[in-house]
Amino acid sequence: HSTANNEVRSPQPYSPDQKFEDLPNSAAEADIAAVELKSPQNRQLEGAAATESNLKSALAEGYEYVHLAVHAVTSDDPDRSSLIVLSDPSRGEDGFVQASEIVQMRLRTKLVVLSACDTNVGPIQGEEGISALSTAFLLAGAKTVVSTLWPIEDKSSLVLMKDFYQHLGAGQSVADAMAGAKRDLLTKYGANSSPIHWAAYVVQGAEPQPLGDRGTTLAARTLE
């Protein structure tokens, strides 16, 4: 997430040594989600805690709401499109959470928000449609996924997510909350609210029930 300069698209194997720009507002996104979800069972993975092994462990715990404010890598090989978190060499994790790993998870998640670049972008796979990170989460069992159609900017993403979670916390559906957040931006910023800053976010999947007792805001991190 951040700017278009953060987009990485490669058909070749990528390197754990790749450098990514800082995401100064990613932790703030997680904080906003935690406040609006209003659950004492929230778990936040930020900074040094945002490792691949911690993320996978948390996803396996069955949280109903997951917010991921991270970088993403797209690839011409759909299995290699990945979310980027911290590596954990001692546990054999390189920090690239690949689509091929995600589809093998058994998620009971009502909502996954992929606040990262191009998470609904990928090659067309015949009748199956677009093979993207968002699709991997749906195949793994997530009921609804919020994802992006192009690179997103860090600051405008924070503004949109704040309004989105306020609408969601007020009892609106995911689709209505996202539509409301986009309308809020248009109202607040008028001609300065270019669609490039808010229109990338889309909602896929079945509509979950109203907010339950469990939630999580995972893997929001500031990259060093």
GROMACS .gro file of C-alpha atoms in nm:
model
  224
    1HIS     CA    1   0.000   0.000   0.000
    2SER     CA    2   0.130   0.354  -0.018
    3THR     CA    3   0.205   0.482  -0.368
    4ALA     CA    4   0.219   0.349  -0.720
    5ASN     CA    5   0.596   0.324  -0.680
    6ASN     CA    6   0.537   0.037  -0.439
    7GLU     CA    7   0.381  -0.186  -0.702
    8VAL     CA    8   0.592  -0.493  -0.769
    9ARG     CA    9   0.489  -0.718  -1.056
   10SER     CA   10   0.726  -0.996  -1.149
   11PRO     CA   11   0.697  -1.331  -1.324
   12GLN     CA   12   1.033  -1.428  -1.173
   13PRO     CA   13   1.093  -1.554  -0.820
   14TYR     CA   14   1.121  -1.251  -0.594
   15SER     CA   15   1.384  -1.202  -0.331
   16PRO     CA   16   1.342  -1.168   0.045
   17ASP     CA   17   1.594  -0.884   0.015
   18GLN     CA   18   1.352  -0.664  -0.181
   19LYS     CA   19   1.305  -0.322  -0.024
   20PHE     CA   20   0.966  -0.160   0.030
   21GLU     CA   21   0.877   0.193   0.128
   22ASP     CA   22   0.758   0.283   0.474
   23LEU     CA   23   0.383   0.268   0.550
   24PRO     CA   24   0.348   0.528   0.828
   25ASN     CA   25  -0.032   0.502   0.848
   26SER     CA   26  -0.066   0.124   0.854
   27ALA     CA   27  -0.065   0.100   1.233
   28ALA     CA   28  -0.322   0.381   1.250
   29GLU     CA   29  -0.553   0.181   1.022
   30ALA     CA   30  -0.532  -0.113   1.262
   31ASP     CA   31  -0.600   0.111   1.560
   32ILE     CA   32  -0.912   0.251   1.392
   33ALA     CA   33  -1.040  -0.097   1.312
   34ALA     CA   34  -0.980  -0.211   1.670
   35VAL     CA   35  -1.171   0.084   1.814
   36GLU     CA   36  -1.472   0.035   1.589
   37LEU     CA   37  -1.485  -0.344   1.627
   38LYS     CA   38  -1.517  -0.290   2.003
   39SER     CA   39  -1.400  -0.635   2.109
   40PRO     CA   40  -1.176  -0.715   2.407
   41GLN     CA   41  -1.044  -1.010   2.209
   42ASN     CA   42  -0.882  -0.802   1.937
   43ARG     CA   43  -0.524  -0.891   1.859
   44GLN     CA   44  -0.292  -0.648   1.683
   45LEU     CA   45   0.035  -0.744   1.519
   46GLU     CA   46   0.244  -0.434   1.462
   47GLY     CA   47   0.613  -0.362   1.420
   48ALA     CA   48   0.835  -0.655   1.518
   49ALA     CA   49   0.529  -0.870   1.597
   50ALA     CA   50   0.404  -0.861   1.238
   51THR     CA   51   0.583  -1.176   1.128
   52GLU     CA   52   0.457  -1.435   0.884
   53SER     CA   53   0.444  -1.705   1.151
   54ASN     CA   54   0.245  -1.480   1.388
   55LEU     CA   55   0.004  -1.388   1.111
   56LYS     CA   56  -0.058  -1.749   1.012
   57SER     CA   57  -0.105  -1.846   1.375
   58ALA     CA   58  -0.358  -1.568   1.430
   59LEU     CA   59  -0.552  -1.653   1.115
   60ALA     CA   60  -0.578  -2.012   1.235
   61GLU     CA   61  -0.739  -1.895   1.562
   62GLY     CA   62  -1.067  -1.817   1.386
   63TYR     CA   63  -1.104  -1.442   1.425
   64GLU     CA   64  -1.411  -1.310   1.249
   65TYR     CA   65  -1.265  -0.980   1.125
   66VAL     CA   66  -0.915  -0.934   0.985
   67HIS     CA   67  -0.755  -0.610   0.866
   68LEU     CA   68  -0.423  -0.636   0.680
   69ALA     CA   69  -0.244  -0.307   0.614
   70VAL     CA   70   0.071  -0.424   0.439
   71HIS     CA   71   0.256  -0.426   0.108
   72ALA     CA   72   0.159  -0.674  -0.163
   73VAL     CA   73   0.340  -0.830  -0.456
   74THR     CA   74   0.158  -0.935  -0.772
   75SER     CA   75   0.293  -1.191  -1.015
   76ASP     CA   76   0.211  -1.338  -1.353
   77ASP     CA   77   0.215  -1.668  -1.163
   78PRO     CA   78  -0.101  -1.636  -0.949
   79ASP     CA   79   0.029  -1.876  -0.686
   80ARG     CA   80   0.317  -1.638  -0.613
   81SER     CA   81   0.120  -1.320  -0.553
   82SER     CA   82   0.189  -1.235  -0.191
   83LEU     CA   83   0.126  -1.017   0.109
   84ILE     CA   84   0.447  -0.886   0.263
   85VAL     CA   85   0.509  -0.908   0.637
   86LEU     CA   86   0.824  -0.967   0.843
   87SER     CA   87   1.026  -1.280   0.779
   88ASP     CA   88   1.084  -1.536   1.052
   89PRO     CA   89   1.390  -1.739   0.944
   90SER     CA   90   1.397  -1.947   1.261
   91ARG     CA   91   1.058  -2.087   1.164
   92GLY     CA   92   1.130  -2.112   0.792
   93GLU     CA   93   0.915  -1.813   0.691
   94ASP     CA   94   1.043  -1.562   0.434
   95GLY     CA   95   0.780  -1.291   0.492
   96PHE     CA   96   0.598  -1.355   0.164
   97VAL     CA   97   0.249  -1.493   0.237
   98GLN     CA   98   0.176  -1.642  -0.103
   99ALA     CA   99  -0.164  -1.706  -0.256
  100SER     CA  100  -0.072  -2.075  -0.275
  101GLU     CA  101  -0.035  -2.074   0.105
  102ILE     CA  102  -0.351  -1.874   0.167
  103VAL     CA  103  -0.578  -2.113  -0.028
  104GLN     CA  104  -0.466  -2.400   0.195
  105MET     CA  105  -0.584  -2.221   0.510
  106ARG     CA  106  -0.916  -2.308   0.670
  107LEU     CA  107  -1.060  -1.969   0.755
  108ARG     CA  108  -1.379  -1.897   0.947
  109THR     CA  109  -1.343  -1.525   0.885
  110LYS     CA  110  -1.647  -1.309   0.813
  111LEU     CA  111  -1.447  -1.020   0.670
  112VAL     CA  112  -1.091  -0.976   0.545
  113VAL     CA  113  -0.979  -0.625   0.449
  114LEU     CA  114  -0.672  -0.628   0.223
  115SER     CA  115  -0.548  -0.271   0.251
  116ALA     CA  116  -0.259  -0.316   0.009
  117CYS     CA  117  -0.185  -0.252  -0.357
  118ASP     CA  118  -0.345  -0.462  -0.632
  119THR     CA  119  -0.499  -0.728  -0.409
  120ASN     CA  120  -0.780  -0.785  -0.662
  121VAL     CA  121  -0.545  -0.794  -0.961
  122GLY     CA  122  -0.415  -1.104  -1.138
  123PRO     CA  123  -0.425  -1.315  -1.453
  124ILE     CA  124  -0.752  -1.454  -1.592
  125GLN     CA  125  -0.785  -1.826  -1.515
  126GLY     CA  126  -1.049  -1.941  -1.763
  127GLU     CA  127  -1.397  -1.975  -1.619
  128GLU     CA  128  -1.262  -1.921  -1.267
  129GLY     CA  129  -1.208  -1.554  -1.343
  130ILE     CA  130  -0.933  -1.335  -1.199
  131SER     CA  131  -0.679  -1.517  -0.986
  132ALA     CA  132  -0.585  -1.265  -0.718
  133LEU     CA  133  -0.498  -1.250  -0.350
  134SER     CA  134  -0.861  -1.166  -0.274
  135THR     CA  135  -0.971  -1.483  -0.454
  136ALA     CA  136  -0.728  -1.689  -0.246
  137PHE     CA  137  -0.889  -1.565   0.076
  138LEU     CA  138  -1.236  -1.643  -0.056
  139LEU     CA  139  -1.128  -1.993  -0.153
  140ALA     CA  140  -0.980  -2.038   0.194
  141GLY     CA  141  -1.320  -1.970   0.349
  142ALA     CA  142  -1.343  -1.594   0.409
  143LYS     CA  143  -1.704  -1.485   0.359
  144THR     CA  144  -1.633  -1.131   0.238
  145VAL     CA  145  -1.311  -0.967   0.117
  146VAL     CA  146  -1.238  -0.598   0.064
  147SER     CA  147  -0.956  -0.561  -0.188
  148THR     CA  148  -0.802  -0.316  -0.435
  149LEU     CA  149  -0.793  -0.283  -0.814
  150TRP     CA  150  -0.476  -0.070  -0.834
  151PRO     CA  151  -0.197   0.073  -0.615
  152ILE     CA  152  -0.333   0.275  -0.325
  153GLU     CA  153  -0.188   0.575  -0.143
  154ASP     CA  154  -0.110   0.546   0.225
  155LYS     CA  155  -0.273   0.866   0.354
  156SER     CA  156  -0.595   0.850   0.152
  157SER     CA  157  -0.632   0.483   0.246
  158LEU     CA  158  -0.627   0.581   0.613
  159VAL     CA  159  -0.901   0.841   0.560
  160LEU     CA  160  -1.119   0.593   0.372
  161MET     CA  161  -1.066   0.315   0.626
  162LYS     CA  162  -1.159   0.545   0.913
  163ASP     CA  163  -1.496   0.623   0.756
  164PHE     CA  164  -1.545   0.261   0.646
  165TYR     CA  165  -1.504   0.123   0.999
  166GLN     CA  166  -1.722   0.395   1.147
  167HIS     CA  167  -2.003   0.291   0.914
  168LEU     CA  168  -1.936  -0.077   0.982
  169GLY     CA  169  -1.930  -0.021   1.358
  170ALA     CA  170  -2.265   0.158   1.330
  171GLY     CA  171  -2.421  -0.164   1.202
  172GLN     CA  172  -2.410  -0.114   0.826
  173SER     CA  173  -2.330  -0.398   0.587
  174VAL     CA  174  -1.981  -0.418   0.440
  175ALA     CA  175  -2.101  -0.300   0.099
  176ASP     CA  176  -2.300  -0.011   0.247
  177ALA     CA  177  -2.012   0.085   0.476
  178MET     CA  178  -1.770   0.101   0.184
  179ALA     CA  179  -2.014   0.297  -0.031
  180GLY     CA  180  -2.075   0.534   0.260
  181ALA     CA  181  -1.703   0.586   0.315
  182LYS     CA  182  -1.655   0.676  -0.051
  183ARG     CA  183  -1.945   0.921  -0.039
  184ASP     CA  184  -1.794   1.075   0.274
  185LEU     CA  185  -1.470   1.143   0.087
  186LEU     CA  186  -1.657   1.306  -0.199
  187THR     CA  187  -1.848   1.524   0.048
  188LYS     CA  188  -1.538   1.624   0.246
  189TYR     CA  189  -1.296   1.690  -0.038
  190GLY     CA  190  -1.514   1.762  -0.340
  191ALA     CA  191  -1.312   1.819  -0.655
  192ASN     CA  192  -0.994   1.718  -0.470
  193SER     CA  193  -1.122   1.366  -0.409
  194SER     CA  194  -0.990   1.203  -0.726
  195PRO     CA  195  -1.125   0.849  -0.782
  196ILE     CA  196  -0.769   0.721  -0.792
  197HIS     CA  197  -0.758   0.776  -0.415
  198TRP     CA  198  -1.077   0.588  -0.321
  199ALA     CA  199  -1.232   0.394  -0.608
  200ALA     CA  200  -0.980   0.108  -0.599
  201TYR     CA  201  -1.156  -0.059  -0.307
  202VAL     CA  202  -1.413  -0.326  -0.396
  203VAL     CA  203  -1.621  -0.576  -0.197
  204GLN     CA  204  -1.644  -0.945  -0.291
  205GLY     CA  205  -1.824  -1.243  -0.144
  206ALA     CA  206  -2.131  -1.308   0.069
  207GLU     CA  207  -2.256  -1.042   0.307
  208PRO     CA  208  -2.160  -1.133   0.667
  209GLN     CA  209  -2.391  -1.091   0.963
  210PRO     CA  210  -2.359  -0.778   1.182
  211LEU     CA  211  -2.043  -0.741   1.390
  212GLY     CA  212  -1.994  -1.030   1.630
  213ASP     CA  213  -1.794  -1.065   1.951
  214ARG     CA  214  -1.457  -1.141   1.794
  215GLY     CA  215  -1.236  -0.942   1.567
  216THR     CA  216  -0.874  -0.879   1.488
  217THR     CA  217  -0.657  -0.619   1.322
  218LEU     CA  218  -0.361  -0.822   1.207
  219ALA     CA  219  -0.027  -0.742   1.050
  220ALA     CA  220  -0.055  -0.366   1.040
  221ARG     CA  221   0.306  -0.257   1.032
  222THR     CA  222   0.548   0.023   0.968
  223LEU     CA  223   0.820  -0.104   0.737
  224GLU     CA  224   1.175  -0.019   0.834
   0.00000   0.00000   0.00000
